[in-house]
Amino acid sequence: LIAHVYLTTTGHTPLAHIKAMITGWEEVEAEEKK
């Protein structure tokens, strides 16, 4: 349980992964092509 709670807060913001689980969408930075 502790590991799951910790890992949900390791996104770019503390609630990013939780928001992605609820909405089904995750904000991802676009990669720069060379």
Coordinates of C-alpha atoms in Angstrom, one line a residue, residues 3-34:
A3 CA 4.6 1.8 -2.4
H4 CA 1.5 2.3 -4.4
V5 CA 0.7 5.6 -2.7
Y6 CA 4.3 6.7 -3.2
L7 CA 4.4 5.8 -6.9
T8 CA 1.2 7.7 -7.7
T9 CA 2.9 10.9 -6.5
T10 CA 6.1 10.5 -8.6
G11 CA 4.6 12.2 -11.8
H12 CA 5.5 15.8 -12.9
T13 CA 3.0 16.9 -10.3
P14 CA 1.9 15.0 -7.2
L15 CA -1.6 14.4 -8.6
A16 CA -0.7 13.8 -12.3
H17 CA -1.0 10.0 -12.2
I18 CA -4.2 10.0 -10.2
K19 CA -5.8 12.5 -12.7
A20 CA -4.7 10.2 -15.5
M21 CA -6.3 7.2 -13.9
I22 CA -9.6 9.0 -13.4
T23 CA -9.8 10.8 -16.8
G24 CA -8.0 8.2 -18.9
W25 CA -5.7 10.9 -20.4
E26 CA -2.1 11.7 -19.5
E27 CA -0.3 15.0 -20.4
V28 CA 2.9 14.1 -22.2
E29 CA 5.6 16.5 -23.4
A30 CA 6.2 16.5 -27.1
E31 CA 9.6 15.2 -28.2
E32 CA 11.8 17.5 -30.3
K33 CA 12.8 15.9 -33.6
K34 CA 16.2 16.6 -35.0

